[in-house]
mmCIF file of C-alpha atoms and ligand atoms in Angstrom:
data_model
loop_
_atom_site.group_PDB
_atom_site.id
_atom_site.type_symbol
_atom_site.label_atom_id
_atom_site.label_comp_id
_atom_site.label_asym_id
_atom_site.label_seq_id
_atom_site.Cartn_x
_atom_site.Cartn_y
_atom_site.Cartn_z
ATOM 1 C CA MET A 1 12.006 24.059 -22.439
ATOM 2 C CA LYS A 2 13.324 22.070 -19.477
ATOM 3 C CA SER A 3 11.398 19.008 -18.309
ATOM 4 C CA LEU A 4 9.639 19.275 -14.983
ATOM 5 C CA ILE A 5 10.203 16.961 -12.011
ATOM 6 C CA SER A 6 7.383 16.838 -9.476
ATOM 7 C CA ILE A 7 8.018 15.530 -5.993
ATOM 8 C CA VAL A 8 4.786 14.280 -4.430
ATOM 9 C CA ALA A 9 4.984 13.950 -0.657
ATOM 10 C CA PRO A 10 1.945 13.263 1.530
ATOM 11 C CA ALA A 11 2.017 14.764 5.005
ATOM 12 C CA TYR A 12 -0.144 13.959 7.986
ATOM 13 C CA ASN A 13 0.797 15.803 11.165
ATOM 14 C CA GLU A 14 4.387 16.278 10.086
ATOM 15 C CA GLU A 15 5.166 19.722 11.531
ATOM 16 C CA ASP A 16 8.522 18.490 12.862
ATOM 17 C CA VAL A 17 9.894 17.287 9.544
ATOM 18 C CA ILE A 18 8.515 19.471 6.743
ATOM 19 C CA GLU A 19 11.222 22.098 6.901
ATOM 20 C CA LYS A 20 13.997 19.533 7.171
ATOM 21 C CA PHE A 21 12.521 17.748 4.182
ATOM 22 C CA TYR A 22 12.208 20.975 2.222
ATOM 23 C CA LEU A 23 15.830 21.968 2.822
ATOM 24 C CA ARG A 24 17.266 18.580 2.004
ATOM 25 C CA ILE A 25 15.252 18.006 -1.139
ATOM 26 C CA THR A 26 15.762 21.537 -2.439
ATOM 27 C CA LYS A 27 19.510 21.068 -2.204
ATOM 28 C CA ILE A 28 19.308 17.997 -4.423
ATOM 29 C CA LEU A 29 16.767 19.331 -6.924
ATOM 30 C CA SER A 30 18.347 22.742 -7.423
ATOM 31 C CA ALA A 31 21.580 21.002 -8.406
ATOM 32 C CA LEU A 32 19.848 19.250 -11.327
ATOM 33 C CA SER A 33 20.421 21.991 -13.872
ATOM 34 C CA GLU A 34 18.676 20.259 -16.805
ATOM 35 C CA TYR A 35 15.363 20.072 -14.982
ATOM 36 C CA ASN A 36 12.812 22.393 -13.439
ATOM 37 C CA TYR A 37 11.196 21.133 -10.298
ATOM 38 C CA GLU A 38 8.013 21.275 -8.258
ATOM 39 C CA ILE A 39 7.621 20.090 -4.674
ATOM 40 C CA CYS A 40 3.986 19.133 -4.219
ATOM 41 C CA ILE A 41 3.102 18.624 -0.576
ATOM 42 C CA VAL A 42 -0.257 16.929 -0.008
ATOM 43 C CA ASN A 43 -1.708 17.756 3.380
ATOM 44 C CA ASP A 44 -3.817 14.789 4.414
ATOM 45 C CA GLY A 45 -6.019 16.577 6.944
ATOM 46 C CA SER A 46 -3.301 17.366 9.488
ATOM 47 C CA GLU A 47 -4.390 18.721 12.844
ATOM 48 C CA ASP A 48 -1.051 20.302 13.770
ATOM 49 C CA ASN A 49 0.915 23.190 12.215
ATOM 50 C CA THR A 50 1.579 21.385 8.934
ATOM 51 C CA VAL A 51 -0.670 23.752 6.954
ATOM 52 C CA LYS A 52 0.856 26.856 8.501
ATOM 53 C CA ILE A 53 4.377 25.692 7.725
ATOM 54 C CA CYS A 54 3.399 24.824 4.162
ATOM 55 C CA HIS A 55 1.899 28.295 3.656
ATOM 56 C CA ARG A 56 5.141 29.839 4.828
ATOM 57 C CA LEU A 57 7.080 27.731 2.326
ATOM 58 C CA LEU A 58 4.578 28.672 -0.403
ATOM 59 C CA ASP A 59 5.158 32.373 0.230
ATOM 60 C CA ASN A 60 8.918 32.058 -0.062
ATOM 61 C CA ASP A 61 9.492 29.551 -2.829
ATOM 62 C CA PRO A 62 7.712 29.341 -6.200
ATOM 63 C CA HIS A 63 8.729 25.677 -6.504
ATOM 64 C CA ILE A 64 6.241 24.667 -3.837
ATOM 65 C CA SER A 65 2.752 23.471 -4.715
ATOM 66 C CA PHE A 66 0.354 22.785 -1.902
ATOM 67 C CA LEU A 67 -2.649 20.497 -2.029
ATOM 68 C CA SER A 68 -4.823 20.148 1.021
ATOM 69 C CA LEU A 69 -7.471 17.448 1.396
ATOM 70 C CA SER A 70 -10.715 18.207 3.215
ATOM 71 C CA ARG A 71 -9.924 15.648 5.946
ATOM 72 C CA ASN A 72 -7.581 12.770 6.711
ATOM 73 C CA PHE A 73 -8.114 10.220 3.913
ATOM 74 C CA GLY A 74 -5.032 8.068 4.492
ATOM 75 C CA HIS A 75 -1.718 7.751 2.733
ATOM 76 C CA GLU A 76 -2.969 5.923 -0.363
ATOM 77 C CA ILE A 77 -5.623 8.493 -1.205
ATOM 78 C CA ALA A 78 -3.207 11.350 -0.497
ATOM 79 C CA VAL A 79 -0.841 9.842 -3.055
ATOM 80 C CA ALA A 80 -3.668 9.484 -5.590
ATOM 81 C CA ALA A 81 -4.617 13.146 -5.093
ATOM 82 C CA GLY A 82 -0.989 14.252 -5.423
ATOM 83 C CA LEU A 83 -0.658 12.368 -8.703
ATOM 84 C CA ASP A 84 -3.862 13.957 -10.022
ATOM 85 C CA TYR A 85 -2.462 17.444 -9.482
ATOM 86 C CA ALA A 86 1.300 17.050 -10.024
ATOM 87 C CA LYS A 87 2.349 18.635 -13.311
ATOM 88 C CA GLY A 88 5.719 16.982 -13.875
ATOM 89 C CA ASP A 89 6.976 14.974 -16.828
ATOM 90 C CA ILE A 90 8.669 12.897 -14.156
ATOM 91 C CA ILE A 91 7.102 12.296 -10.779
ATOM 92 C CA ILE A 92 8.824 11.119 -7.637
ATOM 93 C CA LEU A 93 6.712 9.737 -4.819
ATOM 94 C CA MET A 94 8.255 9.830 -1.380
ATOM 95 C CA ASP A 95 7.406 10.061 2.299
ATOM 96 C CA ILE A 96 8.006 13.408 3.879
ATOM 97 C CA ASP A 97 9.671 12.008 7.020
ATOM 98 C CA LEU A 98 13.057 11.647 5.246
ATOM 99 C CA GLN A 99 13.070 7.880 5.598
ATOM 100 C CA ASP A 100 13.443 7.978 1.837
ATOM 101 C CA PRO A 101 16.789 9.730 1.236
ATOM 102 C CA PRO A 102 16.523 12.453 -1.482
ATOM 103 C CA GLU A 103 20.204 11.888 -2.290
ATOM 104 C CA ILE A 104 19.393 8.934 -4.550
ATOM 105 C CA ILE A 105 17.053 10.982 -6.770
ATOM 106 C CA PRO A 106 19.819 11.797 -9.326
ATOM 107 C CA GLN A 107 20.436 8.043 -9.668
ATOM 108 C CA MET A 108 16.722 7.496 -10.271
ATOM 109 C CA ILE A 109 16.715 10.164 -12.941
ATOM 110 C CA ASP A 110 19.689 8.510 -14.665
ATOM 111 C CA LYS A 111 17.588 5.357 -14.914
ATOM 112 C CA TYR A 112 14.660 7.357 -16.306
ATOM 113 C CA GLU A 113 16.968 8.811 -18.943
ATOM 114 C CA GLU A 114 18.050 5.275 -19.827
ATOM 115 C CA GLY A 115 14.411 4.635 -20.738
ATOM 116 C CA TYR A 116 12.751 3.218 -17.631
ATOM 117 C CA ASP A 117 9.245 4.393 -16.769
ATOM 118 C CA ILE A 118 9.209 3.185 -13.174
ATOM 119 C CA VAL A 119 12.251 3.287 -10.923
ATOM 120 C CA ASN A 120 11.521 1.592 -7.615
ATOM 121 C CA ALA A 121 13.750 2.334 -4.655
ATOM 122 C CA LYS A 122 14.371 -0.898 -2.830
ATOM 123 C CA ARG A 123 15.382 -1.023 0.840
ATOM 124 C CA LYS A 124 18.703 -2.784 1.197
ATOM 125 C CA SER A 125 18.172 -3.866 4.761
ATOM 126 C CA ARG A 126 15.372 -3.798 7.254
ATOM 127 C CA GLU A 127 17.634 -3.072 10.151
ATOM 128 C CA GLY A 128 16.056 -1.627 13.262
ATOM 129 C CA GLU A 129 12.806 -3.459 12.597
ATOM 130 C CA THR A 130 11.583 -6.188 14.924
ATOM 131 C CA TRP A 131 11.775 -9.835 13.828
ATOM 132 C CA LEU A 132 7.981 -9.939 13.908
ATOM 133 C CA LYS A 133 7.748 -7.096 11.383
ATOM 134 C CA LYS A 134 10.362 -8.726 9.134
ATOM 135 C CA PHE A 135 8.633 -12.093 9.412
ATOM 136 C CA THR A 136 5.158 -10.741 8.659
ATOM 137 C CA ALA A 137 6.524 -8.725 5.723
ATOM 138 C CA GLU A 138 8.178 -11.876 4.342
ATOM 139 C CA MET A 139 4.939 -13.857 4.763
ATOM 140 C CA PHE A 140 2.999 -11.132 3.039
ATOM 141 C CA TYR A 141 5.253 -11.190 -0.048
ATOM 142 C CA LYS A 142 5.018 -14.989 -0.153
ATOM 143 C CA VAL A 143 1.222 -15.072 0.037
ATOM 144 C CA PHE A 144 0.868 -12.173 -2.374
ATOM 145 C CA SER A 145 3.118 -13.669 -5.035
ATOM 146 C CA ALA A 146 1.507 -17.084 -4.645
ATOM 147 C CA SER A 147 -1.957 -15.695 -5.206
ATOM 148 C CA SER A 148 -1.750 -12.687 -7.475
ATOM 149 C CA GLY A 149 -1.084 -14.457 -10.751
ATOM 150 C CA LYS A 150 0.779 -12.339 -13.267
ATOM 151 C CA VAL A 151 1.234 -9.278 -11.062
ATOM 152 C CA ARG A 152 4.764 -9.536 -9.671
ATOM 153 C CA MET A 153 5.392 -7.298 -6.710
ATOM 154 C CA PRO A 154 9.051 -6.551 -5.940
ATOM 155 C CA LYS A 155 10.180 -7.169 -2.352
ATOM 156 C CA ASN A 156 11.105 -4.407 0.071
ATOM 157 C CA VAL A 157 9.854 -1.654 -2.192
ATOM 158 C CA GLY A 158 7.790 0.914 -0.351
ATOM 159 C CA ASN A 159 6.365 4.204 -1.531
ATOM 160 C CA PHE A 160 9.583 5.683 -2.821
ATOM 161 C CA ARG A 161 9.642 5.587 -6.632
ATOM 162 C CA LEU A 162 10.064 7.580 -9.787
ATOM 163 C CA ILE A 163 7.349 7.316 -12.427
ATOM 164 C CA SER A 164 7.059 8.764 -15.898
ATOM 165 C CA ARG A 165 4.144 10.826 -17.168
ATOM 166 C CA ARG A 166 2.659 7.920 -19.102
ATOM 167 C CA VAL A 167 2.611 5.740 -15.986
ATOM 168 C CA VAL A 168 0.924 8.542 -14.041
ATOM 169 C CA ASN A 169 -1.691 8.876 -16.775
ATOM 170 C CA ALA A 170 -2.351 5.140 -16.604
ATOM 171 C CA PHE A 171 -2.464 5.189 -12.797
ATOM 172 C CA LYS A 172 -4.945 8.069 -12.827
ATOM 173 C CA GLU A 173 -7.444 5.885 -14.645
ATOM 174 C CA LEU A 174 -7.573 3.485 -11.701
ATOM 175 C CA ARG A 175 -10.211 5.049 -9.471
ATOM 176 C CA GLU A 176 -10.912 2.188 -7.078
ATOM 177 C CA THR A 177 -11.630 3.171 -3.481
ATOM 178 C CA HIS A 178 -9.577 0.393 -1.918
ATOM 179 C CA ARG A 179 -6.132 1.281 -3.099
ATOM 180 C CA PHE A 180 -2.843 -0.517 -2.890
ATOM 181 C CA ALA A 181 -0.493 1.711 -4.877
ATOM 182 C CA ARG A 182 2.470 -0.653 -4.833
ATOM 183 C CA GLY A 183 0.407 -3.347 -6.485
ATOM 184 C CA LEU A 184 -1.289 -0.882 -8.848
ATOM 185 C CA PHE A 185 2.063 0.267 -10.242
ATOM 186 C CA CYS A 186 2.980 -3.355 -10.959
ATOM 187 C CA TRP A 187 -0.395 -3.900 -12.562
ATOM 188 C CA VAL A 188 0.016 -0.879 -14.863
ATOM 189 C CA GLY A 189 3.258 -2.293 -16.262
ATOM 190 C CA PHE A 190 5.850 -0.418 -18.428
ATOM 191 C CA PRO A 191 9.652 -0.837 -18.177
ATOM 192 C CA THR A 192 10.570 -1.040 -14.497
ATOM 193 C CA ILE A 193 13.851 -1.209 -12.619
ATOM 194 C CA GLU A 194 14.960 -1.162 -8.999
ATOM 195 C CA ILE A 195 17.766 0.674 -7.310
ATOM 196 C CA GLU A 196 18.852 -0.023 -3.747
ATOM 197 C CA PHE A 197 19.108 2.323 -0.796
ATOM 198 C CA GLU A 198 19.471 2.270 2.979
ATOM 199 C CA ARG A 199 16.231 3.261 4.634
ATOM 200 C CA GLU A 200 16.877 5.779 7.360
ATOM 201 C CA ALA A 201 15.162 6.293 10.665
ATOM 202 C CA ARG A 202 12.438 8.942 10.738
ATOM 203 C CA ALA A 203 13.925 12.472 10.945
ATOM 204 C CA ALA A 204 11.394 13.419 13.642
ATOM 205 C CA GLY A 205 7.810 12.725 14.688
ATOM 206 C CA LYS A 206 6.476 9.202 14.863
ATOM 207 C CA THR A 207 5.050 6.570 12.566
ATOM 208 C CA LYS A 208 1.328 6.555 11.882
ATOM 209 C CA TYR A 209 1.341 2.820 11.320
ATOM 210 C CA ASN A 210 0.887 0.224 14.045
ATOM 211 C CA TYR A 211 0.171 -3.488 13.873
ATOM 212 C CA LYS A 212 -3.531 -3.016 13.365
ATOM 213 C CA THR A 213 -3.025 -0.709 10.378
ATOM 214 C CA MET A 214 -0.323 -3.037 9.024
ATOM 215 C CA ILE A 215 -2.680 -6.022 9.132
ATOM 216 C CA ASN A 216 -5.414 -3.979 7.479
ATOM 217 C CA TYR A 217 -2.938 -2.909 4.820
ATOM 218 C CA ALA A 218 -1.988 -6.523 4.121
ATOM 219 C CA ILE A 219 -5.653 -7.540 3.801
ATOM 220 C CA GLU A 220 -6.278 -4.597 1.458
ATOM 221 C CA GLY A 221 -3.293 -5.626 -0.620
ATOM 222 C CA LEU A 222 -4.408 -9.204 -0.991
ATOM 223 C CA THR A 223 -8.104 -8.778 -1.471
ATOM 224 C CA SER A 224 -7.805 -5.931 -3.945
ATOM 225 C CA PHE A 225 -5.577 -7.973 -6.207
ATOM 226 C CA THR A 226 -6.891 -11.469 -6.107
ATOM 227 C CA THR A 227 -9.992 -13.496 -5.525
ATOM 228 C CA ALA A 228 -7.763 -16.499 -4.730
ATOM 229 C CA PRO A 229 -8.877 -16.628 -1.063
ATOM 230 C CA LEU A 230 -12.393 -17.380 -2.296
ATOM 231 C CA ARG A 231 -10.994 -20.315 -4.215
ATOM 232 C CA TRP A 232 -9.026 -21.492 -1.179
ATOM 233 C CA ALA A 233 -12.335 -21.484 0.661
ATOM 234 C CA ALA A 234 -13.769 -23.769 -1.997
ATOM 235 C CA TYR A 235 -10.750 -26.143 -1.921
ATOM 236 C CA ILE A 236 -10.689 -26.411 1.849
ATOM 237 C CA GLY A 237 -14.448 -26.855 1.823
ATOM 238 C CA ILE A 238 -14.174 -29.775 -0.632
ATOM 239 C CA ILE A 239 -11.360 -31.458 1.325
ATOM 240 C CA THR A 240 -13.132 -31.177 4.669
ATOM 241 C CA ALA A 241 -16.366 -32.358 3.076
ATOM 242 C CA ILE A 242 -14.575 -35.522 1.874
ATOM 243 C CA PHE A 243 -13.336 -36.224 5.402
ATOM 244 C CA ALA A 244 -16.785 -35.515 6.786
ATOM 245 C CA ILE A 245 -18.384 -37.998 4.364
ATOM 246 C CA LEU A 246 -15.808 -40.675 5.273
ATOM 247 C CA TYR A 247 -16.499 -40.069 8.942
ATOM 248 C CA MET A 248 -20.248 -40.253 8.333
ATOM 249 C CA ILE A 249 -19.837 -43.618 6.612
ATOM 250 C CA TYR A 250 -17.813 -44.823 9.615
ATOM 251 C CA VAL A 251 -20.459 -43.641 12.082
ATOM 252 C CA PHE A 252 -23.191 -45.196 9.958
ATOM 253 C CA TRP A 253 -21.260 -48.471 9.859
ATOM 254 C CA MET A 254 -20.914 -48.413 13.641
ATOM 255 C CA ALA A 255 -24.660 -47.879 13.926
ATOM 256 C CA ILE A 256 -25.696 -50.789 11.702
ATOM 257 C CA THR A 257 -23.160 -53.170 13.268
ATOM 258 C CA LYS A 258 -24.365 -52.036 16.728
ATOM 259 C CA ASP A 259 -20.825 -51.218 17.727
ATOM 260 C CA PRO A 260 -20.654 -50.930 21.563
ATOM 261 C CA ASN A 261 -18.438 -47.847 21.186
ATOM 262 C CA LEU A 262 -21.242 -45.844 19.666
ATOM 263 C CA GLN A 263 -22.474 -44.226 22.889
ATOM 264 C CA LYS A 264 -19.059 -42.747 23.454
ATOM 265 C CA GLY A 265 -19.417 -40.737 20.301
ATOM 266 C CA TRP A 266 -20.576 -37.525 21.931
ATOM 267 C CA SER A 267 -17.122 -35.971 22.119
ATOM 268 C CA SER A 268 -16.314 -36.697 18.497
ATOM 269 C CA MET A 269 -19.647 -35.200 17.482
ATOM 270 C CA MET A 270 -18.806 -32.057 19.369
ATOM 271 C CA ILE A 271 -15.425 -31.835 17.719
ATOM 272 C CA VAL A 272 -16.904 -32.184 14.268
ATOM 273 C CA LEU A 273 -19.558 -29.626 15.089
ATOM 274 C CA LEU A 274 -17.080 -27.104 16.369
ATOM 275 C CA PHE A 275 -14.688 -27.732 13.535
ATOM 276 C CA PHE A 276 -17.260 -27.075 10.869
ATOM 277 C CA GLY A 277 -18.699 -24.201 12.822
ATOM 278 C CA SER A 278 -15.343 -22.508 12.873
ATOM 279 C CA LEU A 279 -14.605 -23.236 9.222
ATOM 280 C CA GLN A 280 -17.894 -21.632 8.289
ATOM 281 C CA MET A 281 -17.064 -18.573 10.306
ATOM 282 C CA ILE A 282 -13.707 -18.195 8.563
ATOM 283 C CA PHE A 283 -15.185 -18.460 5.111
ATOM 284 C CA LEU A 284 -18.115 -16.250 5.885
ATOM 285 C CA GLY A 285 -15.479 -13.733 6.892
ATOM 286 C CA ILE A 286 -13.659 -14.063 3.581
ATOM 287 C CA ILE A 287 -16.856 -13.765 1.611
ATOM 288 C CA GLY A 288 -17.853 -10.776 3.708
ATOM 289 C CA GLU A 289 -14.532 -9.147 2.879
ATOM 290 C CA TYR A 290 -15.266 -9.271 -0.847
ATOM 291 C CA LEU A 291 -18.875 -8.336 -0.397
ATOM 292 C CA GLY A 292 -17.744 -5.262 1.527
ATOM 293 C CA ARG A 293 -15.469 -4.313 -1.319
ATOM 294 C CA ILE A 294 -18.226 -4.672 -3.895
ATOM 295 C CA PHE A 295 -20.375 -2.464 -1.707
ATOM 296 C CA ASP A 296 -17.658 0.191 -1.445
ATOM 297 C CA GLU A 297 -16.833 0.175 -5.139
ATOM 298 C CA THR A 298 -20.437 0.331 -6.297
ATOM 299 C CA LYS A 299 -20.951 3.508 -4.295
ATOM 300 C CA ASN A 300 -18.615 5.108 -6.806
ATOM 301 C CA ARG A 301 -17.763 8.034 -4.569
ATOM 302 C CA PRO A 302 -15.036 10.493 -5.430
ATOM 303 C CA LEU A 303 -11.767 9.483 -3.780
ATOM 304 C CA TYR A 304 -11.269 12.778 -1.955
ATOM 305 C CA TYR A 305 -12.201 16.455 -1.783
ATOM 306 C CA ILE A 306 -9.762 19.316 -2.100
ATOM 307 C CA GLU A 307 -9.855 22.137 0.378
ATOM 308 C CA GLU A 308 -7.055 24.146 -1.169
ATOM 309 C CA TYR A 309 -4.736 23.969 -4.151
ATOM 310 C CA THR A 310 -2.023 26.543 -4.654
ATOM 311 C CA THR A 311 0.736 26.409 -7.234
ATOM 312 C CA LYS A 312 2.897 28.780 -9.199
ATOM 313 C CA ILE A 313 3.978 26.129 -11.668
ATOM 314 C CA ASN A 314 2.303 26.319 -15.044
HETATM 315 N N1 UDP B 401 0.599 9.753 5.875
HETATM 316 C C1 UDP B 401 -0.531 10.350 5.303
HETATM 317 N N2 UDP B 401 -1.774 10.048 5.811
HETATM 318 C C2 UDP B 401 -1.943 9.170 6.849
HETATM 319 C C3 UDP B 401 -0.793 8.544 7.396
HETATM 320 C C4 UDP B 401 0.460 8.857 6.888
HETATM 321 O O1 UDP B 401 -0.419 11.144 4.375
HETATM 322 O O2 UDP B 401 -3.095 8.962 7.254
HETATM 323 C C5 UDP B 401 1.943 10.100 5.338
HETATM 324 C C6 UDP B 401 2.985 10.499 6.385
HETATM 325 O O3 UDP B 401 2.922 11.879 6.647
HETATM 326 C C7 UDP B 401 4.288 10.099 5.718
HETATM 327 C C8 UDP B 401 3.887 8.880 4.911
HETATM 328 O O4 UDP B 401 2.470 8.935 4.744
HETATM 329 O O5 UDP B 401 4.784 11.088 4.831
HETATM 330 C C9 UDP B 401 4.295 7.583 5.567
HETATM 331 O O6 UDP B 401 3.792 7.526 6.889
HETATM 332 P P1 UDP B 401 4.664 6.978 8.112
HETATM 333 O O7 UDP B 401 6.040 7.556 8.076
HETATM 334 O O8 UDP B 401 3.869 7.238 9.331
HETATM 335 O O9 UDP B 401 4.711 5.432 7.795
HETATM 336 P P2 UDP B 401 5.981 4.425 7.920
HETATM 337 O O10 UDP B 401 7.143 5.094 7.218
HETATM 338 O O11 UDP B 401 6.214 4.266 9.362
HETATM 339 O O12 UDP B 401 5.519 3.183 7.216
HETATM 340 MG MG1 MG B 402 7.884 6.842 7.722
#
């Protein structure tokens, strides 16, 4: 019995790329004679012809499995759903826009055969990205690794990775609503290796991520892995409190020595007031962030609903 490889590719309004993706990946997978394969496309509530195109592929190729979510849940949830339904002994997560080149899949499988459970595909360069994007990405890795303790996240690794069945089984137990898959795979553990590749430009269509979603993603990543920002709040609070006490002693001293400068103190009072006001706002924000998460997690809702699941793989 041949082992099964499942490709899990989420798609949100990708009518322009699905067929290109299908052709290119099929060429690679059909050449791997020791393996059977499944291409599981997860439709994340697309509003274009994605579903229609997927149905056409389903009719013509028994290797296709199609999972359709009841609405747009976002990339992370689409991946979680895909992993719940994929049947493979080996699973490869990739974007459907062909930014992740299928040609390196045989190399990933070699690594799996060597005994690795997770094979991360690492972008060699970030060419074509703005300096701001590169800079913010760099900052994010720095802050994340400084605050996430034992969880080590590799740099420049996106969604593209191979994972073994036992990693998928572990991952499936993590049902949190706020998901940061990259971090979750590090958290799960098991032997991991990286291979490098050149990230290509999108084959067609356009990115669904802009700066707002990127910032949200970074906040998700940090707050779902560490409570360190709460501790920073405490540290900064203690330090500013020390300065405030010193300043209070100084003001008090001026008052008892009837220092003639005392009347001029209005501006410094305002500064102190504003400073502490703003600090409080920042830390209320941080606390609110965690409170929001507790709220979301305690609701314990299912991650997604399935509208359709079709497969010929058994
Ligand atoms: N995607 C998704 N749901 C969303 C947004 C994106 O399933 O709400 C899919 C999208 O179809 C693609 C992958 O996630 O296969 C990555 O998205 P995109 O290419 O827009 O992101 P980028 O590569 O620019 O980071
Ligand atoms: Mg992309």
